[in-house]
PDB file of C-alpha atoms in Angstrom:
ATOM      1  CA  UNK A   1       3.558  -0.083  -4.004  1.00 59.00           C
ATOM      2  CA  UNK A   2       0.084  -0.206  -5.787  1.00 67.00           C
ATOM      3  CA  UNK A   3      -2.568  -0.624  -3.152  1.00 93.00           C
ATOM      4  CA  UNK A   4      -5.253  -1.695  -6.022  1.00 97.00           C
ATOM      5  CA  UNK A   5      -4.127  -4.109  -8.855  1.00 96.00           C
ATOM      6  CA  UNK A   6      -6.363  -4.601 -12.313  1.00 97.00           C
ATOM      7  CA  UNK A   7      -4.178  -6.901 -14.196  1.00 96.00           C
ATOM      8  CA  UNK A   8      -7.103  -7.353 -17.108  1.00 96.00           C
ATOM      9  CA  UNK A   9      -6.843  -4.226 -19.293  1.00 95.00           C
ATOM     10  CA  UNK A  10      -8.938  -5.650 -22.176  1.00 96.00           C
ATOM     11  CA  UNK A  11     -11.589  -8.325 -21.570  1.00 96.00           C
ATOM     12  CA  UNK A  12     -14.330  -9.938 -23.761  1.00 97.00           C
ATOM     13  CA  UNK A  13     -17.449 -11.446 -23.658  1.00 97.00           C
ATOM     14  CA  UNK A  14     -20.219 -12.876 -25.208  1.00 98.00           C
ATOM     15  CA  UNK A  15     -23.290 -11.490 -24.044  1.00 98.00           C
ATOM     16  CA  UNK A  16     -25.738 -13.587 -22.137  1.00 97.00           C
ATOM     17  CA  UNK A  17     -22.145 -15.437 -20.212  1.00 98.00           C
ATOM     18  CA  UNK A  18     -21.219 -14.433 -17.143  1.00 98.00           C
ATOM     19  CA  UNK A  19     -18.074 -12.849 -16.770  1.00 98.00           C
ATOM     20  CA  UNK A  20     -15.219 -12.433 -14.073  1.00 98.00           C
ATOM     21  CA  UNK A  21     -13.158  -9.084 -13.388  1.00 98.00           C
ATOM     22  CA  UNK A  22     -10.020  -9.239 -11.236  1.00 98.00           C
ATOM     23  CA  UNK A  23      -8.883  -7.364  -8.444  1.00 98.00           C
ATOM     24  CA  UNK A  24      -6.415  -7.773  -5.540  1.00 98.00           C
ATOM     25  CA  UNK A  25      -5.474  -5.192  -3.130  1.00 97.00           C
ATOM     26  CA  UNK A  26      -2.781  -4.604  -0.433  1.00 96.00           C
ATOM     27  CA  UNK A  27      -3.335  -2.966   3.020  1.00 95.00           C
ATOM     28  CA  UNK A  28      -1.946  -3.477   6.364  1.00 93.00           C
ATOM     29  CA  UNK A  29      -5.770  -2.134   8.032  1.00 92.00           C
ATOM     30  CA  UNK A  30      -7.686  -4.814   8.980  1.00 93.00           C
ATOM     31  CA  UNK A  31     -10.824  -2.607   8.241  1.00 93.00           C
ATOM     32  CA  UNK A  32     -10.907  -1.555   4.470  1.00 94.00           C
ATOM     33  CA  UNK A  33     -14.329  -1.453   2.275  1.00 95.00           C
ATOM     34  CA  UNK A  34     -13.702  -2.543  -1.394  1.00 96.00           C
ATOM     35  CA  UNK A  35     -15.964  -1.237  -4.123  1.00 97.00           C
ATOM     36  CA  UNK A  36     -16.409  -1.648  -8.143  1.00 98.00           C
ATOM     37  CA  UNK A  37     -17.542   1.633  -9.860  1.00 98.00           C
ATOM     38  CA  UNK A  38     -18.611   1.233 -13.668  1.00 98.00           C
ATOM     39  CA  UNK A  39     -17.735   4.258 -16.349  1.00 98.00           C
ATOM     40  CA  UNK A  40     -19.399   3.507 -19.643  1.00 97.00           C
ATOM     41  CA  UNK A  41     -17.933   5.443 -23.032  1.00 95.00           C
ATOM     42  CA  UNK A  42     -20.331   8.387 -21.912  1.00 94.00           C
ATOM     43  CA  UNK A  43     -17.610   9.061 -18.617  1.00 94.00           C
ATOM     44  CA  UNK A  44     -19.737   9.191 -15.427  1.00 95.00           C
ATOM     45  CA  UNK A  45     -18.611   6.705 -12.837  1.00 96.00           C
ATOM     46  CA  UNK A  46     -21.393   4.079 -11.610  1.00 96.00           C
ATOM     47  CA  UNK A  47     -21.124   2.931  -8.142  1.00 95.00           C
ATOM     48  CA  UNK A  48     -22.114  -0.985  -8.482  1.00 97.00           C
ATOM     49  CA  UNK A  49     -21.609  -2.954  -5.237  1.00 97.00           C
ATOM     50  CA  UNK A  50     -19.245  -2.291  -2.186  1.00 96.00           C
ATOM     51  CA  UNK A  51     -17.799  -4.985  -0.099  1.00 96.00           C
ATOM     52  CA  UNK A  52     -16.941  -4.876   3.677  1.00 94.00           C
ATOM     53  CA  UNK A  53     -13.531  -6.308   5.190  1.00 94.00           C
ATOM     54  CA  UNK A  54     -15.085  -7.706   7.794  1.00 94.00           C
ATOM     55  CA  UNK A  55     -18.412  -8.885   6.088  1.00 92.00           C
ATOM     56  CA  UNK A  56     -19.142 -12.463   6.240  1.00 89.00           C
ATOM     57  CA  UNK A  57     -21.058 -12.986   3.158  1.00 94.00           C
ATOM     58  CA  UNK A  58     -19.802 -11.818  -0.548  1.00 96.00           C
ATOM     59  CA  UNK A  59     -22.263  -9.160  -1.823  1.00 96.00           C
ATOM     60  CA  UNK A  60     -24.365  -9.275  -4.169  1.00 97.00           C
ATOM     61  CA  UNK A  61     -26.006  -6.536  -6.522  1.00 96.00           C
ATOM     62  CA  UNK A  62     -28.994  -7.705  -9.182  1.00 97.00           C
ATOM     63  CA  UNK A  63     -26.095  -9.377 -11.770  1.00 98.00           C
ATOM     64  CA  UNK A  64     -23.175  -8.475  -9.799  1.00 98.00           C
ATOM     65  CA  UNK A  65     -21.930 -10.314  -7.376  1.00 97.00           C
ATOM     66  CA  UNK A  66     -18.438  -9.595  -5.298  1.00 97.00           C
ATOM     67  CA  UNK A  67     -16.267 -12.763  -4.887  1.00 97.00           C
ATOM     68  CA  UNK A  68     -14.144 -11.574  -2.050  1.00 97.00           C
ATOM     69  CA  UNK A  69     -11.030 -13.935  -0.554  1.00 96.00           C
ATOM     70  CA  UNK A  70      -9.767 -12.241   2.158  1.00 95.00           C
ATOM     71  CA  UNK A  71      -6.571 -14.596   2.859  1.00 95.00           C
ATOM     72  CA  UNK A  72      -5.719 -13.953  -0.512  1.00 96.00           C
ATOM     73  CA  UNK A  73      -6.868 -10.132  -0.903  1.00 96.00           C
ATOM     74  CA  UNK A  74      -8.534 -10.733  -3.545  1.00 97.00           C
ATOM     75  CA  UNK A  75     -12.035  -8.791  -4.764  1.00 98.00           C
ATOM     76  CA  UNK A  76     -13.345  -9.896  -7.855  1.00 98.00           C
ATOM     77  CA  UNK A  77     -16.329  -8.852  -9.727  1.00 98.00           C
ATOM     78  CA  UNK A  78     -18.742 -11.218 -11.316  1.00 98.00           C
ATOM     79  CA  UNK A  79     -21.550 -10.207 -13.818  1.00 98.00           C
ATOM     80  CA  UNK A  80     -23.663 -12.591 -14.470  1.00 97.00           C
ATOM     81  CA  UNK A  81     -25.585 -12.825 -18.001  1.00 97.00           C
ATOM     82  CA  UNK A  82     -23.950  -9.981 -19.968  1.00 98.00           C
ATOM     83  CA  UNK A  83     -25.754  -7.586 -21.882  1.00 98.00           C
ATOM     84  CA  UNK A  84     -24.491  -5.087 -24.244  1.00 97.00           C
ATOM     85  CA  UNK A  85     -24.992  -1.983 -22.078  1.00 97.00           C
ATOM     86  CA  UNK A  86     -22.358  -3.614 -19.634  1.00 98.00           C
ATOM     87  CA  UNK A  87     -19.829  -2.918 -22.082  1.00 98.00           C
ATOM     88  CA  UNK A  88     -17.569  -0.338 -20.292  1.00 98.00           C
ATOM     89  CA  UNK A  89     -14.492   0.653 -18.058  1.00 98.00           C
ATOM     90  CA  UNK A  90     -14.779  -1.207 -14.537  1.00 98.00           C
ATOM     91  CA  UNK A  91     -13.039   0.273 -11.565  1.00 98.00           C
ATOM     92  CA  UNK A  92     -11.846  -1.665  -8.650  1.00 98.00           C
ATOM     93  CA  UNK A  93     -11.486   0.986  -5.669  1.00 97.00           C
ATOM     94  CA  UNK A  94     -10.921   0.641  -2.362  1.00 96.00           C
ATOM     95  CA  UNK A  95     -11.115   2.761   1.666  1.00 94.00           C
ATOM     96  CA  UNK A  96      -8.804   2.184   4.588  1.00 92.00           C
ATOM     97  CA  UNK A  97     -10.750   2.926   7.529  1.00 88.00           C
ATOM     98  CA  UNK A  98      -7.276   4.141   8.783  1.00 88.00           C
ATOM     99  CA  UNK A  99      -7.198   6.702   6.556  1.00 88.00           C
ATOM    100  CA  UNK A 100      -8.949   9.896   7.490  1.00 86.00           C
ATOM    101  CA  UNK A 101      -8.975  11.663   4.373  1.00 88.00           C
ATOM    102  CA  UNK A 102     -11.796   8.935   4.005  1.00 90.00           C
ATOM    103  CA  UNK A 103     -10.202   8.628  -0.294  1.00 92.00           C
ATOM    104  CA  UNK A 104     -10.791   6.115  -2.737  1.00 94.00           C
ATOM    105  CA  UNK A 105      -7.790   4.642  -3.981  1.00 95.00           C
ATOM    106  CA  UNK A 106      -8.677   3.010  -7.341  1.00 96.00           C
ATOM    107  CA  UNK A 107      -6.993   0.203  -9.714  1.00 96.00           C
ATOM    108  CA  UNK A 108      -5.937   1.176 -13.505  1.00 95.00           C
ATOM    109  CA  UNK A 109      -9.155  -0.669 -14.574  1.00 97.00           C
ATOM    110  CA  UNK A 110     -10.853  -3.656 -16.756  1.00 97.00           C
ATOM    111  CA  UNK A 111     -12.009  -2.557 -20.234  1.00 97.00           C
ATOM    112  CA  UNK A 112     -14.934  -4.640 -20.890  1.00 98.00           C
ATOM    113  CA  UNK A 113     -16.578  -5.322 -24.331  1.00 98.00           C
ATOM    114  CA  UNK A 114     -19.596  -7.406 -24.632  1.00 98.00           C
ATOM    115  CA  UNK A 115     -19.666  -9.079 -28.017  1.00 97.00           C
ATOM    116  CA  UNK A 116     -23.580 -10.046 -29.695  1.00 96.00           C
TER     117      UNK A 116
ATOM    118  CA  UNK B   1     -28.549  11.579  -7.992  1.00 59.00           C
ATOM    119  CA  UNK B   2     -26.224  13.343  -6.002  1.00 67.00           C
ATOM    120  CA  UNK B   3     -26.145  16.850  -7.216  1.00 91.00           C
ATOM    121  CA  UNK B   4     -22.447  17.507  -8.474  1.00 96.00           C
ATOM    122  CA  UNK B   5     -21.832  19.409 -10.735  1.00 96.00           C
ATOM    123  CA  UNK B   6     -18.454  20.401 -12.423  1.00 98.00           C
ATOM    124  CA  UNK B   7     -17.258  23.328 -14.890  1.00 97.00           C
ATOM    125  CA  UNK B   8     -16.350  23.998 -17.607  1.00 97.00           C
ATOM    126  CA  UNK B   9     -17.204  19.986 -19.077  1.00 97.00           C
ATOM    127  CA  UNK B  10     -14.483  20.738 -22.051  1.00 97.00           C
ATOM    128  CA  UNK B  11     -11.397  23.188 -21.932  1.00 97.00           C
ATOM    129  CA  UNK B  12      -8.186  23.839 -24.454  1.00 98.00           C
ATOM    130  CA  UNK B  13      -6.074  26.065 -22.741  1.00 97.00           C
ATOM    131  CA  UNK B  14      -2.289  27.025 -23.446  1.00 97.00           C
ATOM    132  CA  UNK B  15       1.040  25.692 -21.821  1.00 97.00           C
ATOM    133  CA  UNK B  16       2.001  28.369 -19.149  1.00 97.00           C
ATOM    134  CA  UNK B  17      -1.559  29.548 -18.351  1.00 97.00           C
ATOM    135  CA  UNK B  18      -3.622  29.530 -14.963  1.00 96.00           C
ATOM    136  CA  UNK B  19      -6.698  26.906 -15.449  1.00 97.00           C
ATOM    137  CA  UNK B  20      -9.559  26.564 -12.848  1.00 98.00           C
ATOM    138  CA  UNK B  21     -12.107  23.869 -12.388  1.00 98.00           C
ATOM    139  CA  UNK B  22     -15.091  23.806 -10.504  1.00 98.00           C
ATOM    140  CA  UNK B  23     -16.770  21.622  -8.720  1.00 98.00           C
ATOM    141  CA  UNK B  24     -20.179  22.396  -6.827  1.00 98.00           C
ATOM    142  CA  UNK B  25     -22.287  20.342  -4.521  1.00 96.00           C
ATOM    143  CA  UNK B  26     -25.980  21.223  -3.494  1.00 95.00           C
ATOM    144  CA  UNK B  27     -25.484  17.752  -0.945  1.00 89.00           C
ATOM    145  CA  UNK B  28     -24.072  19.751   2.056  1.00 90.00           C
ATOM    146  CA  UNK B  29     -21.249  16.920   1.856  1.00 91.00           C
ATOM    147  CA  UNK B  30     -18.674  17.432   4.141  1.00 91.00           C
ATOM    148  CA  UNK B  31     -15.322  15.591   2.036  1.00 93.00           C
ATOM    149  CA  UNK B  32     -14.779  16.619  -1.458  1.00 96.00           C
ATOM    150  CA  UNK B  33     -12.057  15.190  -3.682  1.00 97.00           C
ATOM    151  CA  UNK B  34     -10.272  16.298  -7.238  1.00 98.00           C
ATOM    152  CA  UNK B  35      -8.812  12.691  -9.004  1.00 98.00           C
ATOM    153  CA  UNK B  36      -7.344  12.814 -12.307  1.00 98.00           C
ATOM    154  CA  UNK B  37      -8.253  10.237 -14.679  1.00 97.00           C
ATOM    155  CA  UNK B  38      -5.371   8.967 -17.672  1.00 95.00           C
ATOM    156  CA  UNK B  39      -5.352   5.631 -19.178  1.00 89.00           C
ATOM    157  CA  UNK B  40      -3.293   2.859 -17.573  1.00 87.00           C
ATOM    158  CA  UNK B  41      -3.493   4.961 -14.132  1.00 90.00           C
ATOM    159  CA  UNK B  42      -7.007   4.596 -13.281  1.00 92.00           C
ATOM    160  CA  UNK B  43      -8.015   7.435 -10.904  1.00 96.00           C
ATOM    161  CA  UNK B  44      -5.595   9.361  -8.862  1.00 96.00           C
ATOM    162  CA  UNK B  45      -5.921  11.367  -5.938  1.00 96.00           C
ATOM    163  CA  UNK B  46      -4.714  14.983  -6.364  1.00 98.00           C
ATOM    164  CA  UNK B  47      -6.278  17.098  -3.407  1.00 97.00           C
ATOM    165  CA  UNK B  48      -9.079  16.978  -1.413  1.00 96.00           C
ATOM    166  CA  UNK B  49     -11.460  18.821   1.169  1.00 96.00           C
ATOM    167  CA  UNK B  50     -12.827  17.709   4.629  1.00 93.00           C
ATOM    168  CA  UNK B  51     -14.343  21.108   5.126  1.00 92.00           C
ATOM    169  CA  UNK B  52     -14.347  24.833   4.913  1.00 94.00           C
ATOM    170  CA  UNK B  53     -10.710  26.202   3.856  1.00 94.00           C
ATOM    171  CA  UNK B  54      -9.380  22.206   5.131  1.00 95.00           C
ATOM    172  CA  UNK B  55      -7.805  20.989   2.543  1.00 96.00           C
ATOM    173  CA  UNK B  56      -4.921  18.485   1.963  1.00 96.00           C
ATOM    174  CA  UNK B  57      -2.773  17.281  -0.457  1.00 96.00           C
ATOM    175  CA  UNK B  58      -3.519  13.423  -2.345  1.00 95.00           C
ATOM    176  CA  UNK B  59      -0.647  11.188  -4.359  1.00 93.00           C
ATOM    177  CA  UNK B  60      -0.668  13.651  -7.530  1.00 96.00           C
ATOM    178  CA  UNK B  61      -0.551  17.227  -5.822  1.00 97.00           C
ATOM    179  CA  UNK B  62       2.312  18.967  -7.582  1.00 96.00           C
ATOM    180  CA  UNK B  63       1.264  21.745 -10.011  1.00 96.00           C
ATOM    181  CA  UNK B  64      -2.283  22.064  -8.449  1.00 98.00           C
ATOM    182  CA  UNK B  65      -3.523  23.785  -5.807  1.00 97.00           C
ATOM    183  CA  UNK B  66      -7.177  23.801  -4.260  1.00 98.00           C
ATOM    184  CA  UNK B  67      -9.821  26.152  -2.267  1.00 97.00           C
ATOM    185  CA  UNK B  68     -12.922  25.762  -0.704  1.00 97.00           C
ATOM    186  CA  UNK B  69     -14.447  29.165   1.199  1.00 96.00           C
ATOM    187  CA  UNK B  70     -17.761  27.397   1.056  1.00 96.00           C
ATOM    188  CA  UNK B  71     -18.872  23.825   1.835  1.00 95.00           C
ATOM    189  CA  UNK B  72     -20.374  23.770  -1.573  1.00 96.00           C
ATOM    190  CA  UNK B  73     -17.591  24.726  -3.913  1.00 97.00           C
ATOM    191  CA  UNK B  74     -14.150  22.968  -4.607  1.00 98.00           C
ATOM    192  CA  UNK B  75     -11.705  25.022  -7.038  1.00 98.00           C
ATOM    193  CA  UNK B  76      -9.027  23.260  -8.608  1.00 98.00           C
ATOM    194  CA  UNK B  77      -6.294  25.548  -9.832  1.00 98.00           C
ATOM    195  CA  UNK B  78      -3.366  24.606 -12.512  1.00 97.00           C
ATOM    196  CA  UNK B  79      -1.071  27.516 -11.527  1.00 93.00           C
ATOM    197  CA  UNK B  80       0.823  26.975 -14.911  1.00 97.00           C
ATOM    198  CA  UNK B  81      -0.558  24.594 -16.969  1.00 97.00           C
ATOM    199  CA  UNK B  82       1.680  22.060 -19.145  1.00 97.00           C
ATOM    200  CA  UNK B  83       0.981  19.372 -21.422  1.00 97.00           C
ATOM    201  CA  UNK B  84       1.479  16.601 -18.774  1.00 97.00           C
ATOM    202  CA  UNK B  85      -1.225  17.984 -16.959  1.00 98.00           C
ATOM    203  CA  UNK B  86      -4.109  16.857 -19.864  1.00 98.00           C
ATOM    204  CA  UNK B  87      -6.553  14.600 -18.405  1.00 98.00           C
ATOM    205  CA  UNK B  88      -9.890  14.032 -17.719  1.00 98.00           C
ATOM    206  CA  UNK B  89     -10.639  15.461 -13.753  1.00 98.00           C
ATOM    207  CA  UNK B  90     -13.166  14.288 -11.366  1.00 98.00           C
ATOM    208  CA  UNK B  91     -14.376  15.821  -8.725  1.00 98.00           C
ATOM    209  CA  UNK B  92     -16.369  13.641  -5.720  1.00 97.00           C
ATOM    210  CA  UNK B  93     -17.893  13.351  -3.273  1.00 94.00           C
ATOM    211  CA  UNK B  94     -18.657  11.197  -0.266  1.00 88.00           C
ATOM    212  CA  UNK B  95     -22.246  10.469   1.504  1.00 72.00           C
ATOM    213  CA  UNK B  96     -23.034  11.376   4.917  1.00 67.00           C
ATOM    214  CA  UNK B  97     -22.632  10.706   7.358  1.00 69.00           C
ATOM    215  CA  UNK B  98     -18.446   9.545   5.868  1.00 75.00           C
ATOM    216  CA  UNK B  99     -17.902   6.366   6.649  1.00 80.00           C
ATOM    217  CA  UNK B 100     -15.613   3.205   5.264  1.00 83.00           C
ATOM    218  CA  UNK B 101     -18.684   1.945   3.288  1.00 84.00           C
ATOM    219  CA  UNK B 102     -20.152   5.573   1.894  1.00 85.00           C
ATOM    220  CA  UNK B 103     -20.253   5.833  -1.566  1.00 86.00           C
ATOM    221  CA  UNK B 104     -18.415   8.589  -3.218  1.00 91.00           C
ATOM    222  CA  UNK B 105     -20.783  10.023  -5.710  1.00 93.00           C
ATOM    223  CA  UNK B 106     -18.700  11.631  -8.972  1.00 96.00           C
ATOM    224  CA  UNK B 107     -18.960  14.413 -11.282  1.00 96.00           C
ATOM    225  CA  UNK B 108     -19.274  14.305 -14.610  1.00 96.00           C
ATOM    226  CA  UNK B 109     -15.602  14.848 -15.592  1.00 97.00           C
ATOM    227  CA  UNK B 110     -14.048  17.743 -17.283  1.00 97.00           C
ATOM    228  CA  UNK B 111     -11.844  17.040 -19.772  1.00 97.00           C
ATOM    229  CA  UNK B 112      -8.630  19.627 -19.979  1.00 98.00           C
ATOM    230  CA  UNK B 113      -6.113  20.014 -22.950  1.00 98.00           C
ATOM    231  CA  UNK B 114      -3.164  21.762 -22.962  1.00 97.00           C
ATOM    232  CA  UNK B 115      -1.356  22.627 -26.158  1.00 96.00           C
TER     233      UNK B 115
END
């Protein structure tokens, strides 16, 4: 079963909106970090903002901003004000703290294009 | 920046032949990972390292094999390349001290072609 699930492949828009990138995840730990790593067309992977399961408050990073629903496993990522440089792949990823390997499992990803 | 580095960036290589990436850390990082990248699939695990000649298998194992003699270098090996196995691979890394919320600092891909 996929542990991470993008169901956005494509996304636009207009630069200077804010924006909203899905993400829901399945685990049976009850300790789990969730994290959003950005890959522009140049191919490194950007870590943006990272989430704990147990964390009261929804994090927050400059313009992004994690709106995380626990009951419904549910991690999305908000960017507020879009510019043209956040045009890019955006990868949903998350860590079981059961797992002691210590991986990233990741989603399939959010193509985002910011239009002028 | 965490200093990863991976090699070569770019390689064609032929169906049946031995490939080997590289992937070299000057962070002293204990846990090092190879993903493979294709579209629609995101990033999948294929092996990783939690130290010195530890190594274990990830969801995407079959046709590669790893090493790691020192904590600074993870090898990737395609015993026998084949077309399926063209993709863009990642090596990583995670912070110390490992824990559920350290970051896993990436590579800069390399991007493999078999024909």
């Amino acid at each position: 079963a996929q542990k991470i699930t993008q169901t956005q492949p494509g996304m636009f828009v207009q630069e200077k909106e804010a924006v909203t990138l899905d993400c829901t995840y399945d685990t049976s730990d009850q300790s789990y970090g969730l994290f959003w790593y950005k890959q522009p067309s140049s191919g490194e992977m950007i870590f943006l903002i990272y989430q704990g399961s147990y964390d009261e408050q929804n994090a927050t990073e400059g313009r992004y901003s994690l709106n995380f629903q626990k009951a419904r496993k549910s991690a999305n990522l908000v960017i507020s004000a879009s510019q043209l440089g956040d045009s890019a792949m955006y990868f949903c990823a998350m860590r079981e703290a059961m797992d002691s390997s210590y991986k990233l499992i990741f989603g399939s990803g959010t193509r985002l294009l910011v239009r002028p | 920046d965490a200093g990863i580095t991976q090699s070569p960036r770019h390689k064609v290589t032929e169906t049946g032949t031995p490939v080997t990436l590289r992937c070299h850390q000057t962070e002293n990082h204990r846990y090092m990972y190879w993903y493979r990248q294709d579209p629609g699939h995101g990033l999948r695990l294929i092996h990783y390292s939690y130290g010195v000649k530890d190594t274990d298998k990830g969801e995407v194992s079959d046709g590669y094999s790893v090493s790691r003699s020192k904590t600074e270098d993870f090898l990737l090996t395609l015993e026998s390349a084949t077309s399926s196995q063209t993709s863009v691979y990642f090596c990583a890394i995670s912070g110390n001290p490992t824990g559920l919320n350290t970051e896993a600092f990436f590579g800069q891909g390399t991007r493999l072609t078999v024909v």
